Every structure is written in C-alpha cells, then in structure tokens.
Amino acid sequence: MTSRLTEIDHVGIAVRDLEAAIAWYAEVFGATVEHREIVESDGVEEALVRVADSYIQLLTPTRDDSPLAKYLEKKGEGVHHVAYRVANCADALAAVKASGARVIDVTPRPGSRGTTVAFIHPKASFGTLIELVQVNN
Ligand code: CO
C-alpha cells in the first residue's frame, strides 16, 4: 500500500503573541505570512508562513476559554500539532478509526483555507496531536 500521507501540510506552533511571532520569523528568516485567518469555531487566529510546499502555522487563541488557551496555560508555547496532507480526509480518518485509535473528530470538518480536516487524539499517536488535511483546490 502506498502511504496515505502525501506531504507535511503544516506544523502548528502555539504562541501567545501572534504579531511578535510573525515579526520574529520575518526578521530572523525573512519568512513572510502567506495567509491569515480567524477560525471562530476553534477560537484561534492563525498565520501561515510558507516553507517549500508546507507551512509553519503560528497559532494564538482568540478567547480565554478556547482549547488552545488552555493548552498554552498548561504546556506553554511550542509545537502544538503536526498536520499531514491526505488525498481524502474521510478515507484516512476511517482507516484510523478502523485501527481502533482514538480520534477527536469523528467526522471530517471544515478547516482554514477551505480545507477539510480531522484531528487524531495524541493518546492514539504516541503523544503527538495529528491533523489530517485534505486540500480542496
Ligand atoms: Co493545523
């Protein structure tokens, strides 16, 4: 079987100050933001910095009760999740569920940039929060 994971879509990094993080990437690496979006349902604002065909996703909470705000409180800033690109999110998620692994999203849902995404529980994946990303054009 060929791998369902076709690319690393992005690495999500939790930060407290999004503007400061964006400025740091620009100053130190000359890397600029290609896309910004507030995802109300998740209570996050993201800034995507392109690295080849992947992104660094700088993430900050937009409200105190969002899961990311709680994460920052507990674990502090740093790598939050790894997102793998897949051709079909529903198929990839079904395979995860068939393996008996615990998922956060039982069905795929809309992500930023018009993507379709699903999260797998870190307890099922050796301690890393994994996001499956289907890019829709
Ligand atoms: Co993500």
mmCIF file of C-alpha atoms and ligand atoms in Angstrom:
data_model
loop_
_atom_site.group_PDB
_atom_site.id
_atom_site.type_symbol
_atom_site.label_atom_id
_atom_site.label_comp_id
_atom_site.label_asym_id
_atom_site.label_seq_id
_atom_site.Cartn_x
_atom_site.Cartn_y
_atom_site.Cartn_z
ATOM 1 C CA MET A 1 0.000 0.000 0.000
ATOM 2 C CA THR A 2 1.245 3.495 -0.764
ATOM 3 C CA SER A 3 1.231 5.959 2.086
ATOM 4 C CA ARG A 4 -1.928 7.943 2.734
ATOM 5 C CA LEU A 5 0.264 10.804 3.936
ATOM 6 C CA THR A 6 1.267 12.771 0.849
ATOM 7 C CA GLU A 7 3.009 15.767 2.413
ATOM 8 C CA ILE A 8 3.504 17.592 5.669
ATOM 9 C CA ASP A 9 0.864 20.297 5.289
ATOM 10 C CA HIS A 10 1.914 22.310 8.311
ATOM 11 C CA VAL A 11 3.418 22.277 11.766
ATOM 12 C CA GLY A 12 1.196 24.152 14.218
ATOM 13 C CA ILE A 13 3.026 26.244 16.802
ATOM 14 C CA ALA A 14 1.190 27.771 19.754
ATOM 15 C CA VAL A 15 2.249 31.321 20.576
ATOM 16 C CA ARG A 16 0.958 33.940 22.974
ATOM 17 C CA ASP A 17 1.710 36.957 20.777
ATOM 18 C CA LEU A 18 0.980 36.315 17.105
ATOM 19 C CA GLU A 19 2.351 39.664 15.889
ATOM 20 C CA ALA A 20 5.610 39.118 17.773
ATOM 21 C CA ALA A 21 5.992 35.618 16.317
ATOM 22 C CA ILE A 22 5.287 36.851 12.768
ATOM 23 C CA ALA A 23 7.808 39.661 13.213
ATOM 24 C CA TRP A 24 10.410 37.203 14.514
ATOM 25 C CA TYR A 25 10.035 34.863 11.518
ATOM 26 C CA ALA A 26 10.363 37.854 9.184
ATOM 27 C CA GLU A 27 13.350 39.337 10.941
ATOM 28 C CA VAL A 28 15.313 36.150 11.550
ATOM 29 C CA PHE A 29 14.395 34.057 8.496
ATOM 30 C CA GLY A 30 12.999 36.585 6.035
ATOM 31 C CA ALA A 31 9.850 34.433 6.035
ATOM 32 C CA THR A 32 6.557 36.176 5.385
ATOM 33 C CA VAL A 33 2.953 35.343 6.067
ATOM 34 C CA GLU A 34 1.023 33.983 3.112
ATOM 35 C CA HIS A 35 -2.371 33.622 4.755
ATOM 36 C CA ARG A 36 -4.098 34.753 7.923
ATOM 37 C CA GLU A 37 -7.410 33.556 9.241
ATOM 38 C CA ILE A 38 -9.522 33.594 12.382
ATOM 39 C CA VAL A 39 -11.208 30.232 12.948
ATOM 40 C CA GLU A 40 -14.079 31.163 15.250
ATOM 41 C CA SER A 41 -15.182 27.592 15.906
ATOM 42 C CA ASP A 42 -11.746 26.719 17.308
ATOM 43 C CA GLY A 43 -11.154 30.084 18.994
ATOM 44 C CA VAL A 44 -7.838 30.593 17.198
ATOM 45 C CA GLU A 45 -6.152 33.000 14.850
ATOM 46 C CA GLU A 46 -3.558 31.543 12.515
ATOM 47 C CA ALA A 47 -0.800 32.929 10.343
ATOM 48 C CA LEU A 48 0.705 30.633 7.719
ATOM 49 C CA VAL A 49 4.373 31.047 6.834
ATOM 50 C CA ARG A 50 5.308 29.076 3.731
ATOM 51 C CA VAL A 51 8.257 26.666 3.814
ATOM 52 C CA ALA A 52 8.588 24.975 0.400
ATOM 53 C CA ASP A 53 5.294 23.103 -0.104
ATOM 54 C CA SER A 54 4.421 23.187 3.591
ATOM 55 C CA TYR A 55 3.661 25.808 6.207
ATOM 56 C CA ILE A 56 4.528 26.844 9.686
ATOM 57 C CA GLN A 57 1.166 27.636 11.270
ATOM 58 C CA LEU A 58 1.539 30.190 14.045
ATOM 59 C CA LEU A 59 -1.496 29.872 16.278
ATOM 60 C CA THR A 60 -2.838 32.048 19.046
ATOM 61 C CA PRO A 61 -6.112 31.860 20.990
ATOM 62 C CA THR A 62 -8.835 34.447 20.307
ATOM 63 C CA ARG A 63 -10.633 33.791 23.596
ATOM 64 C CA ASP A 64 -9.693 32.634 27.086
ATOM 65 C CA ASP A 65 -11.863 29.509 27.019
ATOM 66 C CA SER A 66 -10.608 28.078 23.723
ATOM 67 C CA PRO A 67 -8.797 24.715 23.826
ATOM 68 C CA LEU A 68 -5.627 26.445 22.619
ATOM 69 C CA ALA A 69 -5.774 28.948 25.507
ATOM 70 C CA LYS A 70 -5.981 26.014 27.913
ATOM 71 C CA TYR A 71 -3.112 24.297 26.132
ATOM 72 C CA LEU A 72 -0.906 27.401 26.450
ATOM 73 C CA GLU A 73 -1.742 27.676 30.138
ATOM 74 C CA LYS A 74 -0.814 24.045 30.760
ATOM 75 C CA LYS A 75 2.094 23.437 28.395
ATOM 76 C CA GLY A 76 3.291 26.864 27.326
ATOM 77 C CA GLU A 77 4.373 27.929 23.868
ATOM 78 C CA GLY A 78 5.757 25.485 21.335
ATOM 79 C CA VAL A 79 4.889 22.762 18.833
ATOM 80 C CA HIS A 80 1.173 22.037 19.132
ATOM 81 C CA HIS A 81 0.374 19.654 16.290
ATOM 82 C CA VAL A 82 1.631 18.158 13.022
ATOM 83 C CA ALA A 83 -0.680 18.215 10.012
ATOM 84 C CA TYR A 84 -0.328 15.604 7.280
ATOM 85 C CA ARG A 85 -1.858 16.157 3.863
ATOM 86 C CA VAL A 86 -4.076 13.329 2.617
ATOM 87 C CA ALA A 87 -5.965 12.885 -0.650
ATOM 88 C CA ASN A 88 -9.223 12.114 1.136
ATOM 89 C CA CYS A 89 -9.784 13.047 4.766
ATOM 90 C CA ALA A 90 -12.821 10.802 5.244
ATOM 91 C CA ASP A 91 -10.955 7.743 3.936
ATOM 92 C CA ALA A 92 -7.872 8.480 6.040
ATOM 93 C CA LEU A 93 -9.991 9.041 9.148
ATOM 94 C CA ALA A 94 -11.904 5.805 8.510
ATOM 95 C CA ALA A 95 -8.602 3.920 8.404
ATOM 96 C CA VAL A 96 -7.566 5.484 11.712
ATOM 97 C CA LYS A 97 -10.873 4.523 13.306
ATOM 98 C CA ALA A 98 -10.672 1.005 11.862
ATOM 99 C CA SER A 99 -7.322 0.622 13.608
ATOM 100 C CA GLY A 100 -9.129 1.252 16.882
ATOM 101 C CA ALA A 101 -7.273 4.508 17.536
ATOM 102 C CA ARG A 102 -8.969 7.298 19.427
ATOM 103 C CA VAL A 103 -9.980 10.308 17.341
ATOM 104 C CA ILE A 104 -11.015 13.831 18.303
ATOM 105 C CA ASP A 105 -13.125 14.402 15.184
ATOM 106 C CA VAL A 106 -15.458 11.506 14.434
ATOM 107 C CA THR A 107 -16.203 13.001 11.015
ATOM 108 C CA PRO A 108 -14.140 15.426 8.890
ATOM 109 C CA ARG A 109 -14.914 19.102 9.309
ATOM 110 C CA PRO A 110 -14.026 22.384 7.586
ATOM 111 C CA GLY A 111 -10.546 23.746 8.373
ATOM 112 C CA SER A 112 -8.909 27.018 7.403
ATOM 113 C CA ARG A 113 -8.129 27.850 3.742
ATOM 114 C CA GLY A 114 -11.210 25.858 2.691
ATOM 115 C CA THR A 115 -9.565 22.580 3.684
ATOM 116 C CA THR A 116 -11.257 19.513 5.172
ATOM 117 C CA VAL A 117 -9.625 18.326 8.393
ATOM 118 C CA ALA A 118 -9.831 15.814 11.242
ATOM 119 C CA PHE A 119 -7.768 15.511 14.422
ATOM 120 C CA ILE A 120 -6.471 12.286 15.939
ATOM 121 C CA HIS A 121 -6.057 12.109 19.699
ATOM 122 C CA PRO A 122 -2.418 12.341 20.865
ATOM 123 C CA LYS A 123 -3.001 9.344 23.150
ATOM 124 C CA ALA A 124 -3.544 7.295 19.988
ATOM 125 C CA SER A 125 -0.482 8.595 18.200
ATOM 126 C CA PHE A 126 2.470 8.366 20.562
ATOM 127 C CA GLY A 127 1.937 11.756 22.138
ATOM 128 C CA THR A 128 1.565 13.951 19.055
ATOM 129 C CA LEU A 129 -1.659 15.704 18.127
ATOM 130 C CA ILE A 130 -2.121 14.837 14.439
ATOM 131 C CA GLU A 131 -4.293 16.703 11.973
ATOM 132 C CA LEU A 132 -5.275 15.181 8.640
ATOM 133 C CA VAL A 133 -5.667 17.840 5.941
ATOM 134 C CA GLN A 134 -7.422 17.458 2.627
ATOM 135 C CA VAL A 135 -6.656 20.411 0.362
ATOM 136 C CA ASN A 136 -9.725 21.322 -1.744
ATOM 137 C CA ASN A 137 -8.189 23.137 -4.742
HETATM 138 CO CO CO B 1 -3.465 22.865 11.958
#
